Coordinates of C-alpha atoms (C1' of nucleotides) in Angstrom, one line a residue:
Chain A
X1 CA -44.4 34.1 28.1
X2 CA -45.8 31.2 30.4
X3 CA -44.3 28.5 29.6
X4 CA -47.7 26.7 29.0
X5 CA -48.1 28.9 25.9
X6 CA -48.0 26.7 22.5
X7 CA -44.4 27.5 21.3
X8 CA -44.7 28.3 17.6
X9 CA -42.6 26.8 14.3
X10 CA -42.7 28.0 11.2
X11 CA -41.2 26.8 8.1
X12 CA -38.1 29.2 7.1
X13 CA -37.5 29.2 3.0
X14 CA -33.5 29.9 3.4
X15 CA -32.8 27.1 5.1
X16 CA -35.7 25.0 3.8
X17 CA -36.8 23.7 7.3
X18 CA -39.2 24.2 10.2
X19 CA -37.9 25.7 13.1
X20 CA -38.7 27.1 16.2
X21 CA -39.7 30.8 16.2
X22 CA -37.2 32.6 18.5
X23 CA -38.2 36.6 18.0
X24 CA -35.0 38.9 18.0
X25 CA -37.1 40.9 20.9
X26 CA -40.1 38.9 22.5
X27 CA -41.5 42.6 23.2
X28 CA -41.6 43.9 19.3
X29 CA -42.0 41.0 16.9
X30 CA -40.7 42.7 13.3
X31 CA -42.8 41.7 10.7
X32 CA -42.3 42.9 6.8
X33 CA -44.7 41.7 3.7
X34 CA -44.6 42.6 0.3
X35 CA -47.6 44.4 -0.2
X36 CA -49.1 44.8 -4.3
X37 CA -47.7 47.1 -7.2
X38 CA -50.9 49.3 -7.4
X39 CA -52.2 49.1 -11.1
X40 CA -54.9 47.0 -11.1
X41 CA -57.6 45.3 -8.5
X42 CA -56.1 42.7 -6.3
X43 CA -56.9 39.1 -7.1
X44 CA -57.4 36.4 -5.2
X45 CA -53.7 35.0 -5.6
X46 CA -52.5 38.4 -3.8
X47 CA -55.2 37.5 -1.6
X48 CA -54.0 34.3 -0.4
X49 CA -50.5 36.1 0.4
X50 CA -51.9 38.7 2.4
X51 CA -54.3 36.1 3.9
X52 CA -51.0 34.2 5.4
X53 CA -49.7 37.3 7.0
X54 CA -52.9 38.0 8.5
X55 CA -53.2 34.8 10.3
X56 CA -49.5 34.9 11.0
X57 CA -49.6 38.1 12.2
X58 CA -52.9 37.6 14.2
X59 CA -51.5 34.2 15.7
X60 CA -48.0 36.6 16.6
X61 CA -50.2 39.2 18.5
X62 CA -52.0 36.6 20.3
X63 CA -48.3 34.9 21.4
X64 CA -46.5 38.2 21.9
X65 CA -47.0 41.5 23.5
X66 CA -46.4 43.8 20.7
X67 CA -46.0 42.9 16.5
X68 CA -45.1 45.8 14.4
X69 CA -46.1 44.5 10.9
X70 CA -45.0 46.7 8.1
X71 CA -46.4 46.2 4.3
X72 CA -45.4 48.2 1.7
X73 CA -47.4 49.5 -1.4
X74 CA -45.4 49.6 -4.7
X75 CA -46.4 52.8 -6.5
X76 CA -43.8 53.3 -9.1
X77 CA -43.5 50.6 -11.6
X78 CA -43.3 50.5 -15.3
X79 CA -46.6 48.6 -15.3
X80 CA -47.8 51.5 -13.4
X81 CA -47.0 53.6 -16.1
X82 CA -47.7 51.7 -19.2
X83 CA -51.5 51.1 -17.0
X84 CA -51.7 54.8 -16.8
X85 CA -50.9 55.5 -20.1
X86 CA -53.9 52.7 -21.5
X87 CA -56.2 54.4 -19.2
X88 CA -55.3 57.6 -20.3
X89 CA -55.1 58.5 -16.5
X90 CA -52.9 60.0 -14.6
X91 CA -50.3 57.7 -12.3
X92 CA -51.7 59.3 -9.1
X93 CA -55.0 58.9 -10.2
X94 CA -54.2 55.0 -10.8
X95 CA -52.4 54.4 -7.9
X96 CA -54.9 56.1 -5.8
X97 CA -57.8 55.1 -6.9
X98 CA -56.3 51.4 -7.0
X99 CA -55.0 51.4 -3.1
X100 CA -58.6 52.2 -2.3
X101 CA -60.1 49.2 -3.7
X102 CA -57.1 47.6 -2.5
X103 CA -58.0 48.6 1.3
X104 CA -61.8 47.8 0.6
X105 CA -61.0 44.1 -0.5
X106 CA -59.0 43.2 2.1
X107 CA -60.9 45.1 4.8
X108 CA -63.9 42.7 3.2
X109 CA -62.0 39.4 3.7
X110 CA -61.4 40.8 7.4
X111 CA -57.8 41.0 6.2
X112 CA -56.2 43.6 9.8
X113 CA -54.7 46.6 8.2
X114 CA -50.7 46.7 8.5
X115 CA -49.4 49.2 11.5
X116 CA -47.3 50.9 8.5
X117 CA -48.0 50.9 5.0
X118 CA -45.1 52.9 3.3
X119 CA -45.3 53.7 -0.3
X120 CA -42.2 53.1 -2.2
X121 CA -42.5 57.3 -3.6
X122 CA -42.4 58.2 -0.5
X123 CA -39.1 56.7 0.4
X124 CA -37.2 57.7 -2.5
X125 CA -34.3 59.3 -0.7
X126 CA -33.6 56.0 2.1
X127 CA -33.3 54.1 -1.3
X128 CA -30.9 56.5 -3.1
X129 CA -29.4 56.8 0.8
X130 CA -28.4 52.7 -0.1
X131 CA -27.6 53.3 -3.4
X132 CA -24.8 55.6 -2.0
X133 CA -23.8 53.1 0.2
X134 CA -23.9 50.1 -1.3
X135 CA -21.4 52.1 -4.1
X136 CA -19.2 53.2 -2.0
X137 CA -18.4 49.7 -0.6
X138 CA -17.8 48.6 -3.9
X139 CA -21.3 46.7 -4.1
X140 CA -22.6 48.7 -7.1
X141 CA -21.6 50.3 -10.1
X142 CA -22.7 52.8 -12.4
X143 CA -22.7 52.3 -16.0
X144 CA -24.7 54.3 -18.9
X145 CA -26.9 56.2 -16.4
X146 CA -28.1 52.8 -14.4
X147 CA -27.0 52.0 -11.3
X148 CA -26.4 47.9 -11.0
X149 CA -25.8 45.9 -8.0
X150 CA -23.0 43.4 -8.2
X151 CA -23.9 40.0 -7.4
X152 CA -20.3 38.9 -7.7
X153 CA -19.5 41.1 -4.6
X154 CA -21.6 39.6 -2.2
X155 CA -20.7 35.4 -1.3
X156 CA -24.3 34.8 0.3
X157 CA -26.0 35.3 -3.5
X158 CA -28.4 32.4 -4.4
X159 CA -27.9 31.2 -0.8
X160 CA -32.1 32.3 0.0
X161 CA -33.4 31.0 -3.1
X162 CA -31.2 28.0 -2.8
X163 CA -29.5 28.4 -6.5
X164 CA -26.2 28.3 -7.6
X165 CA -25.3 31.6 -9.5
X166 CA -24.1 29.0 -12.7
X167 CA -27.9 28.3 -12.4
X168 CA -29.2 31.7 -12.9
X169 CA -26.7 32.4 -15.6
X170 CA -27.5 29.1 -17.6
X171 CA -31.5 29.3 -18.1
X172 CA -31.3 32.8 -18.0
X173 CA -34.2 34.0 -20.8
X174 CA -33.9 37.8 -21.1
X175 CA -31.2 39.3 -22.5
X176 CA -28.5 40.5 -20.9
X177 CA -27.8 44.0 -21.3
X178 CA -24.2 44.9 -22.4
X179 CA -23.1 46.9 -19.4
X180 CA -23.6 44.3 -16.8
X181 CA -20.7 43.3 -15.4
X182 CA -21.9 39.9 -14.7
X183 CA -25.5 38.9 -16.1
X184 CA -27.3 38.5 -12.8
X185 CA -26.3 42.2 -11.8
X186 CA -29.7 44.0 -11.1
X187 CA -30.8 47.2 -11.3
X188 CA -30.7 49.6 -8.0
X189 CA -31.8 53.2 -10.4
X190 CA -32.5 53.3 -13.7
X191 CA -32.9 56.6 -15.9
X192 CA -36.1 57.8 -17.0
X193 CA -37.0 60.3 -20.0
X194 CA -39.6 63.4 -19.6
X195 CA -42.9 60.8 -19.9
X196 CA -41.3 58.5 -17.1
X197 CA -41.9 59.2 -13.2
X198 CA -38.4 60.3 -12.0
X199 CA -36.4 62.0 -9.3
X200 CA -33.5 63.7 -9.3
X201 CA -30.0 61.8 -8.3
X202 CA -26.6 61.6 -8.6
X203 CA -26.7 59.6 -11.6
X204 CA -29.3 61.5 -13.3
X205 CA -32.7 62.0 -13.0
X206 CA -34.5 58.5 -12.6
X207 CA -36.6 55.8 -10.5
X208 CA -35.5 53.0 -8.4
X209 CA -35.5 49.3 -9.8
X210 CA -38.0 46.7 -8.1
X211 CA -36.0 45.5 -5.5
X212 CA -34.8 48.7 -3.3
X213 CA -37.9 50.1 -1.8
X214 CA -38.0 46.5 0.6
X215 CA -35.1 47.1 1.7
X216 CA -34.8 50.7 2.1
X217 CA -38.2 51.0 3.7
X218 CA -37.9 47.4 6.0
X219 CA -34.3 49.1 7.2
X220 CA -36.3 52.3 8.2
X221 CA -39.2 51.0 9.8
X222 CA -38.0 47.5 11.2
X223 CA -34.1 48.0 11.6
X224 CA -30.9 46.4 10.2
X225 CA -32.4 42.7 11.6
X226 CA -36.1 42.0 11.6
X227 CA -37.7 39.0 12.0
X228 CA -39.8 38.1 9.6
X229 CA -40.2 38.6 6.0
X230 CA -43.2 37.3 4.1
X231 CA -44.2 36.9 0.6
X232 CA -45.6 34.5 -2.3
X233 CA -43.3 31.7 -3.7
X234 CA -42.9 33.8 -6.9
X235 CA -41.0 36.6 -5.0
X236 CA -38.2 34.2 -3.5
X237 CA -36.3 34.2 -6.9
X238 CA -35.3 37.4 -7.4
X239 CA -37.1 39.7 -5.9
X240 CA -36.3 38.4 -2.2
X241 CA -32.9 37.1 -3.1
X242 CA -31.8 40.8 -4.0
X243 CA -33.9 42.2 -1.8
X244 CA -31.4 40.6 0.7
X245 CA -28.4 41.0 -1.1
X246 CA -28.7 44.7 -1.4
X247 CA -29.4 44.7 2.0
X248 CA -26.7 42.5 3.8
X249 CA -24.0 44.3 2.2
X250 CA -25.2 47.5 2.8
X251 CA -25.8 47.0 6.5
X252 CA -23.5 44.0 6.8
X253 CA -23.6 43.8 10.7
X254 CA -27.6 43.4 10.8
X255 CA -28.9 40.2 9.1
X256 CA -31.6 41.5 7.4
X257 CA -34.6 38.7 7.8
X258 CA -34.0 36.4 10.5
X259 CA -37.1 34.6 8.8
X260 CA -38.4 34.0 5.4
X261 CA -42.0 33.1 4.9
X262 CA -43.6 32.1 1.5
X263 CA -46.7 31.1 0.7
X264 CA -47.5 28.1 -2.6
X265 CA -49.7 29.5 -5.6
X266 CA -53.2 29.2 -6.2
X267 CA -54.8 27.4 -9.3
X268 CA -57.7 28.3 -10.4
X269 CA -60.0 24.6 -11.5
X270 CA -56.2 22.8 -11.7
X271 CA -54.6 25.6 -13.5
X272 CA -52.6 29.0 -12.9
X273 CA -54.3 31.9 -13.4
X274 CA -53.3 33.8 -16.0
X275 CA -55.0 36.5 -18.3
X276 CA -55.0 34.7 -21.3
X277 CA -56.7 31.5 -19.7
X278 CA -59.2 34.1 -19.1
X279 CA -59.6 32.5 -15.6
X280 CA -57.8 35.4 -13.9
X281 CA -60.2 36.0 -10.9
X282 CA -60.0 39.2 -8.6
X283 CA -61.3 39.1 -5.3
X284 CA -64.8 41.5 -6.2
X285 CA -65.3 38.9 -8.9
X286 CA -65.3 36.5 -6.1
X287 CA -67.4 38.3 -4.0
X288 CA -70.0 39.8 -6.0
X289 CA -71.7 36.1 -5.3
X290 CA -69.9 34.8 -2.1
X291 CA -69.9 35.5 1.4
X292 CA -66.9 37.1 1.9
X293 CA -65.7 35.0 5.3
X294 CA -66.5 32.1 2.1
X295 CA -63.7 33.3 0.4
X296 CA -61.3 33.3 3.5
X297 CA -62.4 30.3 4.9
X298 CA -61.8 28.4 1.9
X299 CA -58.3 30.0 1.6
X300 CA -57.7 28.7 5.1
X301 CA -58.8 25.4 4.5
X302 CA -54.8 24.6 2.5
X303 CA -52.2 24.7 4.9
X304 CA -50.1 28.1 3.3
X305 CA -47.5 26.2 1.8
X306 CA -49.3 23.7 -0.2
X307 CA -50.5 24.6 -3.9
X308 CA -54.1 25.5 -3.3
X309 CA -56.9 24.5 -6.2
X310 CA -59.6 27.2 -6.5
X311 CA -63.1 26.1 -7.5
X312 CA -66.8 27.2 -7.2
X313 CA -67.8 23.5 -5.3
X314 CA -64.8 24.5 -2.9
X315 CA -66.4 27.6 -2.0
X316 CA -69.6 25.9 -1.9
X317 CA -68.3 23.9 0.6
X318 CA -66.7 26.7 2.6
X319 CA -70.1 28.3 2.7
X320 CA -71.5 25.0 4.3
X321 CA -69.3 24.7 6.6
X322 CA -69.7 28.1 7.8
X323 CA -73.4 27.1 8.0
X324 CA -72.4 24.2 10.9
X325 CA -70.5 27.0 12.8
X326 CA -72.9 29.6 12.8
X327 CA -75.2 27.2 13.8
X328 CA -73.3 25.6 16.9
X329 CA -72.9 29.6 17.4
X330 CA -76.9 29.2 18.2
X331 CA -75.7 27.7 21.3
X332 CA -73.9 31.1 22.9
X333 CA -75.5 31.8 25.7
X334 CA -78.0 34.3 26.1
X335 CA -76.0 36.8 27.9
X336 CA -73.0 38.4 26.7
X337 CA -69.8 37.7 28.2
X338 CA -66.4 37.6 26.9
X339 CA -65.4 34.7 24.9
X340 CA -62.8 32.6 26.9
X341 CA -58.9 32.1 25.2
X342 CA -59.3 29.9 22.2
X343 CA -58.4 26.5 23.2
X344 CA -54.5 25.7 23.3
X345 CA -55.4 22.4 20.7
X346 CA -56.8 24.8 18.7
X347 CA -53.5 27.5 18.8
X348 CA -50.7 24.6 18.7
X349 CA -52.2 23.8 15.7
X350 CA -51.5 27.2 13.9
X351 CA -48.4 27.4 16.0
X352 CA -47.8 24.3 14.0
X353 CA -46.2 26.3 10.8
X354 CA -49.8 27.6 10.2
X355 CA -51.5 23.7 10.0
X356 CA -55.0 25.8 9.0
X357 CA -56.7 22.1 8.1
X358 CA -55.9 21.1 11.4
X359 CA -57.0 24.1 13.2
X360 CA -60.2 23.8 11.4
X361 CA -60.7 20.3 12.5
X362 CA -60.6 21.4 15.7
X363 CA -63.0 24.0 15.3
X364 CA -65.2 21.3 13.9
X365 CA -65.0 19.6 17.4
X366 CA -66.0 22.4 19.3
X367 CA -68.8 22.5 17.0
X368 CA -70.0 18.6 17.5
X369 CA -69.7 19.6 21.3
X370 CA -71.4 23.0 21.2
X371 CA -74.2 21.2 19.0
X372 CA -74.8 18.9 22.2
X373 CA -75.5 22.0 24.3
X374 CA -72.2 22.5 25.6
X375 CA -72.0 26.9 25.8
X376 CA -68.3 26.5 26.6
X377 CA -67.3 24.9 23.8
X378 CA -69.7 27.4 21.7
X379 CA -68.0 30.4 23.1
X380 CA -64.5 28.6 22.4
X381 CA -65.5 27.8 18.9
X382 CA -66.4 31.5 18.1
X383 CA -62.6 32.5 20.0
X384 CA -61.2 30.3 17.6
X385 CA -62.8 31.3 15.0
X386 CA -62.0 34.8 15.7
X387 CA -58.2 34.5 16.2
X388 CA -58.2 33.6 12.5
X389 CA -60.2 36.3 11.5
X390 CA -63.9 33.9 11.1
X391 CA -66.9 33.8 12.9
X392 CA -67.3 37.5 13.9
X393 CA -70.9 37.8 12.7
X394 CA -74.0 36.9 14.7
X395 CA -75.6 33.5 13.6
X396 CA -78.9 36.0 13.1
X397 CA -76.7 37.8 10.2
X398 CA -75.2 34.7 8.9
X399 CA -78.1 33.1 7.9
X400 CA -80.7 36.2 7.2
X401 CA -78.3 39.0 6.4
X402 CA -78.5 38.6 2.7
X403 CA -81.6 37.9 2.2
X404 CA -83.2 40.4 0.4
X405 CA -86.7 39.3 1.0
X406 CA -89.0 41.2 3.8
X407 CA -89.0 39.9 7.0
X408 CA -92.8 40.6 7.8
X409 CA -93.5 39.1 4.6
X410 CA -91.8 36.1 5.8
X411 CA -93.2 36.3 9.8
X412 CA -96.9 36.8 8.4
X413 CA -96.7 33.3 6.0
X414 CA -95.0 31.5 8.6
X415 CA -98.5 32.4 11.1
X416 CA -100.5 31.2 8.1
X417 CA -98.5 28.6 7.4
X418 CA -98.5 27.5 11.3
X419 CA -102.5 27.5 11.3
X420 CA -102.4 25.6 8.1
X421 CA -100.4 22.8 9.7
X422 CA -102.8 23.1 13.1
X423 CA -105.9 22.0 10.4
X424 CA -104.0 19.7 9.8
X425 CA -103.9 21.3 6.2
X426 CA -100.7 20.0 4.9
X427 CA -101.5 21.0 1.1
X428 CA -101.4 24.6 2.0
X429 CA -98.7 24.2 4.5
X430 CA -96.0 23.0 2.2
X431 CA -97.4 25.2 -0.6
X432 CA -96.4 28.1 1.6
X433 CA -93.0 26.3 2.0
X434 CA -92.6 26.3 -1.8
X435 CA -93.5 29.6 -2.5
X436 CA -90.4 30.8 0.0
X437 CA -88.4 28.1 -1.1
X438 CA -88.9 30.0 -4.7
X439 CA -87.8 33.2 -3.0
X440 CA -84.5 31.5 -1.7
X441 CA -86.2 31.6 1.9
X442 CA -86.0 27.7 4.0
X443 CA -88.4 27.4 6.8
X444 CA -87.3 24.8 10.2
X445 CA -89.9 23.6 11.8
X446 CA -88.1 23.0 16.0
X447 CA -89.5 22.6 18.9
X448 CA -89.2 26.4 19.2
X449 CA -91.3 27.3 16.9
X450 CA -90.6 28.1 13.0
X451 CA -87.5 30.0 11.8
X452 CA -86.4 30.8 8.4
X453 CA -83.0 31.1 7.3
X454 CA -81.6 32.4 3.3
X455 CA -80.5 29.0 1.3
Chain B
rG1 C1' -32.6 22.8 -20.8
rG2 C1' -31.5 24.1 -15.3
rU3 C1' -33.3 24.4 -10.1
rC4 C1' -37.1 23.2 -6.7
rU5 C1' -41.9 21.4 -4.8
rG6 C1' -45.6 18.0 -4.9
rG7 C1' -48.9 13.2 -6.4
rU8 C1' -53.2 10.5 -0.1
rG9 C1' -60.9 8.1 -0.5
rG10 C1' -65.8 10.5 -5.5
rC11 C1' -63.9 15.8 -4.2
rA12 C1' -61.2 19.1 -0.8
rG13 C1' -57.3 18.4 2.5
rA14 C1' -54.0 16.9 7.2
rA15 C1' -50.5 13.4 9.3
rU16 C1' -47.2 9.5 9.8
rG17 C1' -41.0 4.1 9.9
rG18 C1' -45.9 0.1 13.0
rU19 C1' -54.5 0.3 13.7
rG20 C1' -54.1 7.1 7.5
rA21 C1' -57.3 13.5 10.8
rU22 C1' -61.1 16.6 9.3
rG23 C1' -64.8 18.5 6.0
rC24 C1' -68.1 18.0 1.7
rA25 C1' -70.6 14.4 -1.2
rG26 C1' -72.8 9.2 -1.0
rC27 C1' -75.4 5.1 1.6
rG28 C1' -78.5 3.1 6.0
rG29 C1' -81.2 4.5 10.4
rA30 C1' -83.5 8.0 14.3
rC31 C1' -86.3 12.5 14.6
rU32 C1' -90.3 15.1 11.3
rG33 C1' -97.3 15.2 8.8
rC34 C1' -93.4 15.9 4.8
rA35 C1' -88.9 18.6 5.0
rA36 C1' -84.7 21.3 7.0
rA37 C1' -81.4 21.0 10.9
rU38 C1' -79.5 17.6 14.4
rC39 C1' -78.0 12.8 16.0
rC40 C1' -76.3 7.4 15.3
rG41 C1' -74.0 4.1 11.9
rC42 C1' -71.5 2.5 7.0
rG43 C1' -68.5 2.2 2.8
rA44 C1' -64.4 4.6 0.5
rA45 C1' -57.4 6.6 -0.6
rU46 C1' -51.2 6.8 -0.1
rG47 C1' -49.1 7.8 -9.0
rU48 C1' -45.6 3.7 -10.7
rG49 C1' -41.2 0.3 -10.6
rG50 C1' -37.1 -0.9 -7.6
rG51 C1' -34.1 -0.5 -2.9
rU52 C1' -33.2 0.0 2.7
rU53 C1' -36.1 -2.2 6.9
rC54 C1' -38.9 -7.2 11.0
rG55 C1' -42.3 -3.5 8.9
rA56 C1' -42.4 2.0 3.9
rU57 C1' -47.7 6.0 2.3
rU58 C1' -43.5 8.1 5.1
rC59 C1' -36.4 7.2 4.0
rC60 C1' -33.3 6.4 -0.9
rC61 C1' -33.1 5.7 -6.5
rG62 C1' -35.5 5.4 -11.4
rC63 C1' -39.9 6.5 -14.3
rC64 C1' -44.6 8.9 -15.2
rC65 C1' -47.6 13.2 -14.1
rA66 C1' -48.7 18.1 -12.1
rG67 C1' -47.1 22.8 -10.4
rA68 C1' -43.5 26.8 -9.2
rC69 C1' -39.0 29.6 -10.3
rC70 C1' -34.9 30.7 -14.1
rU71 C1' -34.4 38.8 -13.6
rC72 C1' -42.7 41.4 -14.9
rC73 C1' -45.4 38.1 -10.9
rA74 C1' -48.7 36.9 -4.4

RNA sequence: GGUCUGGUGGCAGAAUGGUGAUGCAGCGGACUGCAAAUCCGCGAAUGUGGGUUCGAUUCCCGCCCAGACCUCCA
């Protein structure tokens, strides 16, 4: 790397500071996300965690050579199953039908598809491979056909999550089943009975518990050490802290994540979604009546790690300012050429721990500048933009390409309208003006002529 | 109850031990037949009580409030 490059910091949850990134191997940056349990349509809180990794792993390929970035699909879970069941479906019917619409959201927000996307069935023998291992070193135990991890065996425990084990014990809220050696022990397999999904094992036929796929399929597909591992806040505690458990003393010469990455919640108008607020939003909700770059714009505009407030007048906003881009995007120059590097300002921001809002104020410079007829900063604004996944449209779709209204229609009122104004016949000129405005159509009157543009 | 975040203009949202970005909204002006867009300008904020300091929004403590996690969760 030149030395001129912007050096990037990002904030690391286990040791709860910002730190310089140093990748394990500059020429494969290792990058593993939790990806969603498949049973229903992704909402826009998953959204915002696979929005992070997205710019994270967009900003990593424009540092480094070569990012492999893994994210895996969950497709056995006993939501899964009791989904199923309600639909009166079958689980691959579920699962397959919901990693479709999965795909199709994501590839809507412009969200880059992972290089691998392993599903947890498919993996089922690396996981019982750990299971093995992790008994034989004394790690887990078997008891009434489950298989349990040990927390006691492993010193590290709480140490991600930043929680004493007396902690976990004191608020715990579920009860503790009877053949846990020590309550915070977790489940590695657990049996299943003829309705359940199961595989045969050496402890009977069954299915993993929640934490193992991440680290079975992370070990085969990123190694013993990776360096980054990326997820909401709500996975830190346990799903992460086991995640890491299991996998430090199975493979206790690797170190598992050099990097932990967690993004804050969403609210939705000052308050968590949740189904029985009835303000549980999925992303098609959103976009059945927003431009989808909207949606990932206003996302953008919270730095990752700060609690994020959802609201229609937000995404209002976003729209409008997407409406100043695309029009500082007029100024591209005619001919086609490639776009120069986004500026470094811009990048050191994001190298900045993701610092989005400050990226975005940058952008909004370029866009003053490119306003003022300056083409470079135009085709700068629009690399920017693009690094994070904005600005890939045309200002020409922007602004007319959901408008549903004919564009001859539209041409021929404008001429009338335009020999109207020339007799001077302002009455009919602005009645014209109305009747598009009715039809969601705004006319600008520039030097150029008259162009029209969907409200 | 335990652990942990956070509280910044009307709203969204950065940053910082020493004149507090940016965007939206608002107000005034230019341009326009009128608009729209654009441009110029303006007003507007660090929850609360202490402490440390020459100086605190920033560091420390109490309080209030909000949110997350405490074995389903992005």
């Amino acid at each position: 790397m030149p030395d001129t490059q912007p050096r990037l910091h990002l904030h690391d949850s286990r040791t709860r500071s910002t730190v310089p990134f140093v990748p394990l191997d500059p020429l494969n940056v290792r990058v593993y996300y939790c990806g969603p349990t498949v049973y229903d349509l992704a909402h826009i809180g998953n959204l915002r965690a696979m929005l992070t990794a997205d710019v994270l792993v967009r900003l990593l390929r424009h540092l480094y050579p070569h990012v492999t970035y893994v994210r895996n699909i969950t497709d056995v879970d006993d939501k899964i199953n009791a989904r199923a069941l309600a639909n009166s479906e079958s689980i691959a019917e579920l699962t397959a039908r919901t990693i479709r619409d999965f795909h199709d959201d994501l590839a809507a927000v412009s969200i880059l598809p992972p290089d691998v996307e392993p599903r947890a069935t498919h993996h089922i023998g690396e996981m019982q491979d750990m299971i093995h291992r992790l008994i034989k070193s004394g790690h887990a135990y078997e008891a009434e056909g489950h298989v349990l991890f040990a927390v006691g065996t492993y010193d590290s425990y709480g140490a991600l999550s930043g929680r004493s084990p007396d902690d976990l014990i004191a608020g715990a809220r579920v009860e503790v089943a009877p053949y846990k050696r020590d309550p915070g022990d977790f489940v590695l397999w657990k049996p299943s009975d003829d309705q359940t999904p199961g595989w045969d094992s050496p402890w009977g036929r069954g299915r993993p518990g929640w934490h193992i796929e991440c680290s079975a399929m992370s070990h085969r597909y990123l190694g013993e050490s990776f360096d980054i591992h990326g997820g909401g806040s709500d996975l830190l505690f346990p799903h992460h802290e086991n995640e890491r458990a299991q996998s430090m003393c199975c493979h206790p010469h690797g170190r598992f994540a050099a990097h932990w990455v967690h993004n804050a919640m969403l609210l939705v108008n000052g308050e968590k979604m949740s189904k029985s607020l009835g303000n549980f939003l999925t992303v098609r909700d959103v976009l059945r009546d927003t431009p989808a770059e909207a949606l990932r714009l206003l996302l953008l505009r919270a730095q990752y790690r700060s609690v994020l407030n959802f609201t229609q007048a937000g995404l209002d906003e976003a729209r409008q300012m997407l409406d100043r881009f695309y029009r500082a995007l007029e100024h591209l120059p005619e001919q086609p050429a490639p776009l120069p590097p986004p500026p470094d300002g811009f990048v050191s921001m994001l190298c900045d721990d993701l610092n989005t809002p400050r990226a975005l104020a940058e952008m909004h410079a370029l866009a003053d500048a490119a306003l003022g007829g300056d083409t470079l900063a135009a085709r700068q604004l629009k690399a920017a933009g693009n690094l994070i996944g904005l600005l890939h449209d045309t200002p020409e779709q922007w602004f007319r390409g959901r408008s549903t209204v004919d564009a001859g229609a539209i041409e021929a009122l404008i001429a009338e309208r335009l020999a109207a104004r020339k007799a001077r016949d302002f009455g009919r000129a602005d009645a014209i003006r109305n009747e598009l405005a009715a039809q969601g159509i705004i006319l600008e009157d520039g030097p150029q002529g008259t162009t029209w543009r969907q409200a």
